[in-house]
PDB file of C-alpha atoms in Angstrom:
ATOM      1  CA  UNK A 213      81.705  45.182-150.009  1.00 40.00           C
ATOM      2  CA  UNK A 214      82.212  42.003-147.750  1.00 43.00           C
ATOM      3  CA  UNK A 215      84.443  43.422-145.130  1.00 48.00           C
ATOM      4  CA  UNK A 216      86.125  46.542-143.436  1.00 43.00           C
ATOM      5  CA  UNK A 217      89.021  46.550-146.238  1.00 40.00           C
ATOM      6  CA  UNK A 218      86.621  46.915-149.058  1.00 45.00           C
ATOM      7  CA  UNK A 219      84.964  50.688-147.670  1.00 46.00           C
ATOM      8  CA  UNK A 220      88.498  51.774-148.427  1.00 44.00           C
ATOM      9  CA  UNK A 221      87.472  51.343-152.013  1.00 41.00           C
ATOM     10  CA  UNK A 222      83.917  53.089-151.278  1.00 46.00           C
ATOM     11  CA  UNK A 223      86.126  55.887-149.458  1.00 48.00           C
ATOM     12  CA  UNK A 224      88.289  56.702-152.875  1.00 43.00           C
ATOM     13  CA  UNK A 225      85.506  56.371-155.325  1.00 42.00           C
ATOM     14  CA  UNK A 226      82.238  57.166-153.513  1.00 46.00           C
ATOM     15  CA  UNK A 227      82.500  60.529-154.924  1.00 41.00           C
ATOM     16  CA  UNK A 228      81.390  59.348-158.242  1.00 39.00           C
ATOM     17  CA  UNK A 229      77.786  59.813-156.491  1.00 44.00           C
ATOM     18  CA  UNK A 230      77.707  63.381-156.903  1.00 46.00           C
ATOM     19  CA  UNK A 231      77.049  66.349-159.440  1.00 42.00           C
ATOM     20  CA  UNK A 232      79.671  68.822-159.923  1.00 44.00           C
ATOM     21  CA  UNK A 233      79.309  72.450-159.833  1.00 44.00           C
ATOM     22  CA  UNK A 234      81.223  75.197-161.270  1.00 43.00           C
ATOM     23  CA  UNK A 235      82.817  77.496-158.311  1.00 39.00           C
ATOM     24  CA  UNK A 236      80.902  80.328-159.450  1.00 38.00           C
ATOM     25  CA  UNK A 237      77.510  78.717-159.241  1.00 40.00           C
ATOM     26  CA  UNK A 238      77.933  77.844-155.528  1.00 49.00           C
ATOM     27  CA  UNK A 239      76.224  81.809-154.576  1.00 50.00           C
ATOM     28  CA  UNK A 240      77.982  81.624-150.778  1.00 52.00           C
ATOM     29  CA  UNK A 241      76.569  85.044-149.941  1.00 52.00           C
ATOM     30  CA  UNK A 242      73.064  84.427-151.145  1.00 62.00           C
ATOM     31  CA  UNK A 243      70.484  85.003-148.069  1.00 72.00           C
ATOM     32  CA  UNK A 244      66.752  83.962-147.715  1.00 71.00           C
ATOM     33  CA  UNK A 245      64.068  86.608-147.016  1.00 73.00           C
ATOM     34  CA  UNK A 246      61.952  84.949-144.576  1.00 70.00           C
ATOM     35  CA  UNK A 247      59.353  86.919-144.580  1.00 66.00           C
ATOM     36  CA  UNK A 248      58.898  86.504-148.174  1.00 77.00           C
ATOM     37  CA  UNK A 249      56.950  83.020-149.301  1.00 86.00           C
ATOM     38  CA  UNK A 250      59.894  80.492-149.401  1.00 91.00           C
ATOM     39  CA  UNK A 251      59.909  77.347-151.704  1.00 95.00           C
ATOM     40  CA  UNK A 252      60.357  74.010-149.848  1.00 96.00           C
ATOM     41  CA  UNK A 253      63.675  73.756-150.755  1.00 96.00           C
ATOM     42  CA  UNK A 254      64.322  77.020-149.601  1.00 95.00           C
ATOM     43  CA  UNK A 255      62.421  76.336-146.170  1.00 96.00           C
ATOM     44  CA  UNK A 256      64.813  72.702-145.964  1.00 97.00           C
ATOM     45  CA  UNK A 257      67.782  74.972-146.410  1.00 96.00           C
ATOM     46  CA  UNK A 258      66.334  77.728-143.759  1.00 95.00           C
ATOM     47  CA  UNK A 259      65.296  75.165-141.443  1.00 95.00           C
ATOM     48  CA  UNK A 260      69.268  73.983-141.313  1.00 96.00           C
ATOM     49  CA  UNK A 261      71.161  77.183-140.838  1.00 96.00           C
ATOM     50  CA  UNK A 262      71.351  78.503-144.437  1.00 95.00           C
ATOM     51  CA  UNK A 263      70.857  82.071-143.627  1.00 94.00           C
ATOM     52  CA  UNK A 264      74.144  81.475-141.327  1.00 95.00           C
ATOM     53  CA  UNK A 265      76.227  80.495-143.565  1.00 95.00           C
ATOM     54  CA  UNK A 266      77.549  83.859-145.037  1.00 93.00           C
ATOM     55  CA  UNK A 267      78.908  84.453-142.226  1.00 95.00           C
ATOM     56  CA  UNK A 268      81.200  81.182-142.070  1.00 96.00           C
ATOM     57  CA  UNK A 269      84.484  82.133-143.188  1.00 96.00           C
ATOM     58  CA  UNK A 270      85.807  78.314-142.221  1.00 97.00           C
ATOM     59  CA  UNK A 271      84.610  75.008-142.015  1.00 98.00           C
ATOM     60  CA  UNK A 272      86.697  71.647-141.043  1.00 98.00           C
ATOM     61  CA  UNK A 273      85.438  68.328-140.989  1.00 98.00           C
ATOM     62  CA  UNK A 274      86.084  64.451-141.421  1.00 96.00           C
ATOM     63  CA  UNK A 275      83.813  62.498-143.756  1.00 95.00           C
ATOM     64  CA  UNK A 276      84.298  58.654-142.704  1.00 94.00           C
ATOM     65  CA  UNK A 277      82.882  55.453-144.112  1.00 91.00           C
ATOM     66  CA  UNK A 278      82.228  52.155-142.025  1.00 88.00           C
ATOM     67  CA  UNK A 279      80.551  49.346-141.627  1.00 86.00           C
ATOM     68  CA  UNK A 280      78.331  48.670-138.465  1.00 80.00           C
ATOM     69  CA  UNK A 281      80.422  50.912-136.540  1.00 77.00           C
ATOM     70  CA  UNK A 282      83.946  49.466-137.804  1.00 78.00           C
ATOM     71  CA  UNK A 283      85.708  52.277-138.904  1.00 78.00           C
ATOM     72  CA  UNK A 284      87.590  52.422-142.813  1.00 73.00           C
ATOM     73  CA  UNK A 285      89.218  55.445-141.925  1.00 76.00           C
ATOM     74  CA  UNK A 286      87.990  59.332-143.686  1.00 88.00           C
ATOM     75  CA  UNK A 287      89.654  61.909-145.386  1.00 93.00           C
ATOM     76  CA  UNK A 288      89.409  65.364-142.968  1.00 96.00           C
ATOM     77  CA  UNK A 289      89.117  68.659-144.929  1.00 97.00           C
ATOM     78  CA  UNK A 290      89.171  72.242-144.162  1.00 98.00           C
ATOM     79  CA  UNK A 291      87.103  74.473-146.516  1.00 98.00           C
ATOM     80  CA  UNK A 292      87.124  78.284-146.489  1.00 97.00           C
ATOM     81  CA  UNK A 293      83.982  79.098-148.546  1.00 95.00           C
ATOM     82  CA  UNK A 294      84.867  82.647-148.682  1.00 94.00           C
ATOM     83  CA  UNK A 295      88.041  81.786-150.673  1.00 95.00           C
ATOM     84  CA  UNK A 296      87.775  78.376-151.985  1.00 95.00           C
ATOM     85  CA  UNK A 297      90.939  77.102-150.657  1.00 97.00           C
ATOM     86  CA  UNK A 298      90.269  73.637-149.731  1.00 97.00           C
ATOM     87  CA  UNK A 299      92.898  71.034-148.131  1.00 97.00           C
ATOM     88  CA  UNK A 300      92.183  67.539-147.751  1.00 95.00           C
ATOM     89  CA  UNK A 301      94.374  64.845-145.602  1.00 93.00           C
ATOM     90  CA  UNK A 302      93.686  61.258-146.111  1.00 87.00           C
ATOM     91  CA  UNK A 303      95.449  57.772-144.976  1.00 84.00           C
ATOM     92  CA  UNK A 304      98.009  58.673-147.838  1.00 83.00           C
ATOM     93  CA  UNK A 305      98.601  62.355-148.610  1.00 87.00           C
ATOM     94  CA  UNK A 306      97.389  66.317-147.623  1.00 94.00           C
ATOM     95  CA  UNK A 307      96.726  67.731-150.780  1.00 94.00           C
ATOM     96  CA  UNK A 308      95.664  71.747-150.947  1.00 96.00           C
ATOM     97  CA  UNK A 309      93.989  73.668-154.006  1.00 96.00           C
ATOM     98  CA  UNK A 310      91.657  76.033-154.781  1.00 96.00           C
ATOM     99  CA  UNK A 311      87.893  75.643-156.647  1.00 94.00           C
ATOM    100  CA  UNK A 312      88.273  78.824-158.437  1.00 93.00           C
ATOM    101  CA  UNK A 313      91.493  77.368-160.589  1.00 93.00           C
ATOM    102  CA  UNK A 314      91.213  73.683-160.986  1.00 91.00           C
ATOM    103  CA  UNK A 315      93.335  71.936-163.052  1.00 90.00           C
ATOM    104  CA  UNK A 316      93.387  68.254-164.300  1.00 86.00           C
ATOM    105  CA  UNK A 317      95.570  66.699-160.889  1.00 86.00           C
ATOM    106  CA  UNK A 318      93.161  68.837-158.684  1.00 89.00           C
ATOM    107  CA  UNK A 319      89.850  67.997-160.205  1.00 89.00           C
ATOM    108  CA  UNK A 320      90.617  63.980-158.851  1.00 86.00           C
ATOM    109  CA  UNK A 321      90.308  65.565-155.237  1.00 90.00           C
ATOM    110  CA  UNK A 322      87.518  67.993-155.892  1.00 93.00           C
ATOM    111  CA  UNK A 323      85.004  65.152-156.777  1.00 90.00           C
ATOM    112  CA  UNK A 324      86.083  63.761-153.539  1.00 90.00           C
ATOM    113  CA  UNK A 325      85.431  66.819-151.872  1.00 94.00           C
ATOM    114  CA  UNK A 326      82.073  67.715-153.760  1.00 92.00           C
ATOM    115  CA  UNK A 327      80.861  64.238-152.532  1.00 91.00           C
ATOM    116  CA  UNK A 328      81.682  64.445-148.726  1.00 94.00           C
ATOM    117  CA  UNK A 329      80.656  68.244-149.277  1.00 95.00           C
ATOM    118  CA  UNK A 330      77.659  67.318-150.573  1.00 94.00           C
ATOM    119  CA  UNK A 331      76.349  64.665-147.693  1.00 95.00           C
ATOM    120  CA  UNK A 332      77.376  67.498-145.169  1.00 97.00           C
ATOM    121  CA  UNK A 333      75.773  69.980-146.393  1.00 97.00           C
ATOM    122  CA  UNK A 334      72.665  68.927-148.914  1.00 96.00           C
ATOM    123  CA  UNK A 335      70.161  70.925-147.954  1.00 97.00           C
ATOM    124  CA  UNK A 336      72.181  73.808-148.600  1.00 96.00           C
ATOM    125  CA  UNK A 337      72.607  72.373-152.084  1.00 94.00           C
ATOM    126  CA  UNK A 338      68.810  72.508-152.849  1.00 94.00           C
ATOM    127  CA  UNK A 339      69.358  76.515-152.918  1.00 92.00           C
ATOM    128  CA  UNK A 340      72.747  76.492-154.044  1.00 92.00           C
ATOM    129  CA  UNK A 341      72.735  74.325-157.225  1.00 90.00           C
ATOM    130  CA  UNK A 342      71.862  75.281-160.550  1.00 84.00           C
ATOM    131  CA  UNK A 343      70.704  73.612-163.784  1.00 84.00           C
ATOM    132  CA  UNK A 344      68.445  71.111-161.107  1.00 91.00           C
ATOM    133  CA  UNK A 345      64.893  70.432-161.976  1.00 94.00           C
ATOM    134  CA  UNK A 346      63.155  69.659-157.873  1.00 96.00           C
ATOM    135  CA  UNK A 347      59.754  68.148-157.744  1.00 97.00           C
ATOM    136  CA  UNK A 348      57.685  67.817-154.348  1.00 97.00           C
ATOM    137  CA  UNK A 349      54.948  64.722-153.254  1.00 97.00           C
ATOM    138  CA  UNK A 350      52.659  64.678-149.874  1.00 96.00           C
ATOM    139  CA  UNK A 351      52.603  61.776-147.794  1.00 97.00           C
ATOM    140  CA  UNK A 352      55.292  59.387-149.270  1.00 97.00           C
ATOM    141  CA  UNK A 353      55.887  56.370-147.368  1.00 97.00           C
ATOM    142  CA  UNK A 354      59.853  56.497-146.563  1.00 97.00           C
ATOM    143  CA  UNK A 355      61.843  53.418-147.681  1.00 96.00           C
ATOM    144  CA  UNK A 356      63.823  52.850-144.289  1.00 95.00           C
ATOM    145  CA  UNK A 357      61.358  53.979-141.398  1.00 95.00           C
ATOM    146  CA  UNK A 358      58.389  53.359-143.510  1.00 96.00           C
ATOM    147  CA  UNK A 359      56.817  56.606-141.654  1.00 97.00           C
ATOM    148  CA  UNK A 360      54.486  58.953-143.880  1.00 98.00           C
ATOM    149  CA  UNK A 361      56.911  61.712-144.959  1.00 98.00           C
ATOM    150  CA  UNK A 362      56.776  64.459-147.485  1.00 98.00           C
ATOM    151  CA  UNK A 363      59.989  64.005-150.070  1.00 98.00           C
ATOM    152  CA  UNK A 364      61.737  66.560-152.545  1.00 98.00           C
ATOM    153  CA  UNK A 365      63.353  65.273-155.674  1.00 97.00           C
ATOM    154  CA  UNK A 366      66.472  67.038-156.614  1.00 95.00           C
ATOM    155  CA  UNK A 367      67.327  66.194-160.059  1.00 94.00           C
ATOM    156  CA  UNK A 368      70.797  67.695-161.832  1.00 91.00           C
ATOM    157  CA  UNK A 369      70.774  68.154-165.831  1.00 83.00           C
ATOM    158  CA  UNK A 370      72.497  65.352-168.048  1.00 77.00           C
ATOM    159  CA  UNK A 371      75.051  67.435-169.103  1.00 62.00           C
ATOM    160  CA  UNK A 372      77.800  69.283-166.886  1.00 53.00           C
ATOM    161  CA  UNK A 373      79.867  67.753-163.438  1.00 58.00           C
ATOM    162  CA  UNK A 374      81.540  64.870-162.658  1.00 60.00           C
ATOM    163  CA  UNK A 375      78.270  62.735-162.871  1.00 60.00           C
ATOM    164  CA  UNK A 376      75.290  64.559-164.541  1.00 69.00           C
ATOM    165  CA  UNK A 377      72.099  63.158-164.479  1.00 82.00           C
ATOM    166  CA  UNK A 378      71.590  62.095-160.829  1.00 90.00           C
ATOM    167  CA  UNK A 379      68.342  61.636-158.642  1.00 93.00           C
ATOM    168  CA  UNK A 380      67.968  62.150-154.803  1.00 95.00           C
ATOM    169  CA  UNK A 381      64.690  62.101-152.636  1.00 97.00           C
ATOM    170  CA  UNK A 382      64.499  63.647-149.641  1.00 98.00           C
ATOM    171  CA  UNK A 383      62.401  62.420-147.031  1.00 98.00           C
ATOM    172  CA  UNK A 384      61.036  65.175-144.493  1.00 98.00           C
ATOM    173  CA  UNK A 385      58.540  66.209-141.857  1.00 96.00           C
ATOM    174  CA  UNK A 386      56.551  68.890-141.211  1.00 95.00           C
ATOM    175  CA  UNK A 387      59.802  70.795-139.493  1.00 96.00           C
ATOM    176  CA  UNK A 388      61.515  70.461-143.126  1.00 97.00           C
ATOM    177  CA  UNK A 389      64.052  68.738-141.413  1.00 98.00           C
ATOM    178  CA  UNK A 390      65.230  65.643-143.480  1.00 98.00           C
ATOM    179  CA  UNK A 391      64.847  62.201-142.256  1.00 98.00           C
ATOM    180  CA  UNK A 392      66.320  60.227-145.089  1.00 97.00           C
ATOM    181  CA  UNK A 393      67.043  59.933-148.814  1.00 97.00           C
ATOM    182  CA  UNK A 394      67.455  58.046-151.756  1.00 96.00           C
ATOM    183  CA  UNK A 395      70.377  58.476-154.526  1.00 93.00           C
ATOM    184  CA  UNK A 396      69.480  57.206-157.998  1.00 93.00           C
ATOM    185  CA  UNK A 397      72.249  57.468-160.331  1.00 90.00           C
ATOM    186  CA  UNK A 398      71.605  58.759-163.436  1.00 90.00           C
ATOM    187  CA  UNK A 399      68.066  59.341-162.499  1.00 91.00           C
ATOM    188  CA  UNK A 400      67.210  55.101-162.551  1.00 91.00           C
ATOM    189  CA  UNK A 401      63.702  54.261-160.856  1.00 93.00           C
ATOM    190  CA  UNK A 402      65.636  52.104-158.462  1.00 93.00           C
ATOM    191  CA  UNK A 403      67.690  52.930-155.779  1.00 92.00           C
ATOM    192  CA  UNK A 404      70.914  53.009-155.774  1.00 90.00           C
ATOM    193  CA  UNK A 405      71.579  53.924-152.597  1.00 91.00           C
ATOM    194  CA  UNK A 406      69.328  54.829-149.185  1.00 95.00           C
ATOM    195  CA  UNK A 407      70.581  56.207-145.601  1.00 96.00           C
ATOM    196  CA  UNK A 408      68.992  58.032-142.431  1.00 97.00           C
ATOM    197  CA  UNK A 409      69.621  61.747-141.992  1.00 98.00           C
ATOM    198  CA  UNK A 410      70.408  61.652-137.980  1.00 97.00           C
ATOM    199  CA  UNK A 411      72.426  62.569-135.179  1.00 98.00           C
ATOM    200  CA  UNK A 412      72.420  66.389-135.797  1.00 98.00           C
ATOM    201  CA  UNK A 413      73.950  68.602-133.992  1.00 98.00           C
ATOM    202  CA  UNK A 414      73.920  72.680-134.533  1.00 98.00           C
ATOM    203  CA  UNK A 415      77.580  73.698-135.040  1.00 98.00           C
ATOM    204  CA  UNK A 416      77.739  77.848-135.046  1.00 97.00           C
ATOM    205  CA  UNK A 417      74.258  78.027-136.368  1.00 97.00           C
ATOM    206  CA  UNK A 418      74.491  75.433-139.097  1.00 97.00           C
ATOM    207  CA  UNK A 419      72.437  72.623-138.508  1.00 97.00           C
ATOM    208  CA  UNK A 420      74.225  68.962-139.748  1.00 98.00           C
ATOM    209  CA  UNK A 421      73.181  65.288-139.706  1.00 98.00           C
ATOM    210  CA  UNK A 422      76.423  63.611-138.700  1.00 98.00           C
ATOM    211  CA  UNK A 423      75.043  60.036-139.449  1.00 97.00           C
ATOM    212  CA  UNK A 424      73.728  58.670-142.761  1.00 96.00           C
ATOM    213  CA  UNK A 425      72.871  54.700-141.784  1.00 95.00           C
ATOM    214  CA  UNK A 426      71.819  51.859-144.490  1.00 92.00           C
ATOM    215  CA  UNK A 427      70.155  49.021-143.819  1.00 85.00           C
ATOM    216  CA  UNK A 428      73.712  46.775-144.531  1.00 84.00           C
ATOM    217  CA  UNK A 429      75.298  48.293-141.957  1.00 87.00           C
ATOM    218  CA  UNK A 430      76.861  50.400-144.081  1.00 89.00           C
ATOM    219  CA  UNK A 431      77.519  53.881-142.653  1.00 93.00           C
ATOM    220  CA  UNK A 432      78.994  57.227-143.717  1.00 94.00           C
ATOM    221  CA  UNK A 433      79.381  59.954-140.718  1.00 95.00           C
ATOM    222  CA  UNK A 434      81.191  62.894-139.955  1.00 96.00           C
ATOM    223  CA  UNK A 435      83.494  63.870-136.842  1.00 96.00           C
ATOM    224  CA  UNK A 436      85.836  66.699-136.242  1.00 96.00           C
ATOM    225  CA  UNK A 437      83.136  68.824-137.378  1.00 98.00           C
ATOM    226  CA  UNK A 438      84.099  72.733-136.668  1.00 98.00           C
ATOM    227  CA  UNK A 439      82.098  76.138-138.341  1.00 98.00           C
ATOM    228  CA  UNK A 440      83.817  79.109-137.944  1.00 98.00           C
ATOM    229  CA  UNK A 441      83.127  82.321-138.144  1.00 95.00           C
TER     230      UNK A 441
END
């Protein structure tokens, strides 16, 4: 990826990053007792507006790549968890379906949309996504900031979604708020990819890191960013 032209490419296939679920796993009402002794990944998700969520009956926003702040362009979506309807507009089309009934043309857009999904809304994903094995380690030096962070691994099973098998470490403070991550594909030792979590703003109670920096200049971020209720 030498110039502005070739994050067009990263924009159509970037979704290849990201496990799949099944509509039906993705438990939209599901709400965290707080006063009951909450995992980590259930505090990460608390800490970012999870226990809002069920009450979002719309959410629109514009996941955009770039490269030290040159804009590729993004593809803007409008999601209605409640429902499942989804509608994406990109450079070249609008396209509308729903998660409950894929079928083979709209499965191509839902791994698009379970990517940019996915970077908006991770930590929700920690409590949301089955068939994951997550694994916790104190004091982990962070590969960007090199600050002494506590990380999550969230690993998905080999078998299943569009890309089973994948790695991510989450980078986090004592607020459980994350700082940065690492994707591994396929689980590898090596990175395959590593951004900053920053930039967050609350949006209706739902807490979202609008900027995800690498050390290229590569960035992905979000605007048109809406929650409603």
């Amino acid at each position: 990826m030498k110039n502005i032209f070739s994050l067009l490419l990263v924009l159509t296939i970037f979704s290849s990053c990201k496990e799949n679920l099944n509509p039906d796993t993705n438990n939209q009402s599901l709400e965290l007792d707080q006063n009951k002794n909450l995992t980590t990944a259930q505090t990460i998700a608390l800490k970012n507006g999870f226990n809002n969520w069920k009450d979002v009956s719309q959410i629109n926003f514009t996941f955009n790549v770039g490269r030290n702040g040159q804009s590729a362009g993004g593809r803007q979506w409008t999601w209605k968890p409640k429902t499942n309807d989804v509608t994406m507009t990109s450079i070249t089309d609008t396209v509308s379906f729903n998660r409950n009934t894929l079928d083979s043309i709209s499965m191509k857009h839902d791994a698009a949309f379970i990517n940019d999904k996915f970077w908006l809304l991770a930590p929700f994903n920690l409590v949301w996504d089955s068939g994951t094995k997550i694994s916790e380690k104190e004091n982990q030096i962070a590969p960007r900031s090199k600050d002494t962070l506590n990380m999550l691994t969230l690993t998905y099973s080999d078998e299943g979604g569009y890309t089973p098998g994948d790695a991510y470490d989450f980078y986090f403070g004592n607020d459980y708020i994350v700082k940065e991550w690492v994707f591994r594909k396929g689980n590898s030792p090596d990175a395959s990819m590593t951004t900053t979590w920053e930039d967050y703003e609350n949006f209706n109670g739902i807490n979202i890191a609008k900027m995800h920096k690498a050390d290229d200049g590569f960035e992905i971020y979000f605007t048109n960013v809406k929650v409603i209720k």
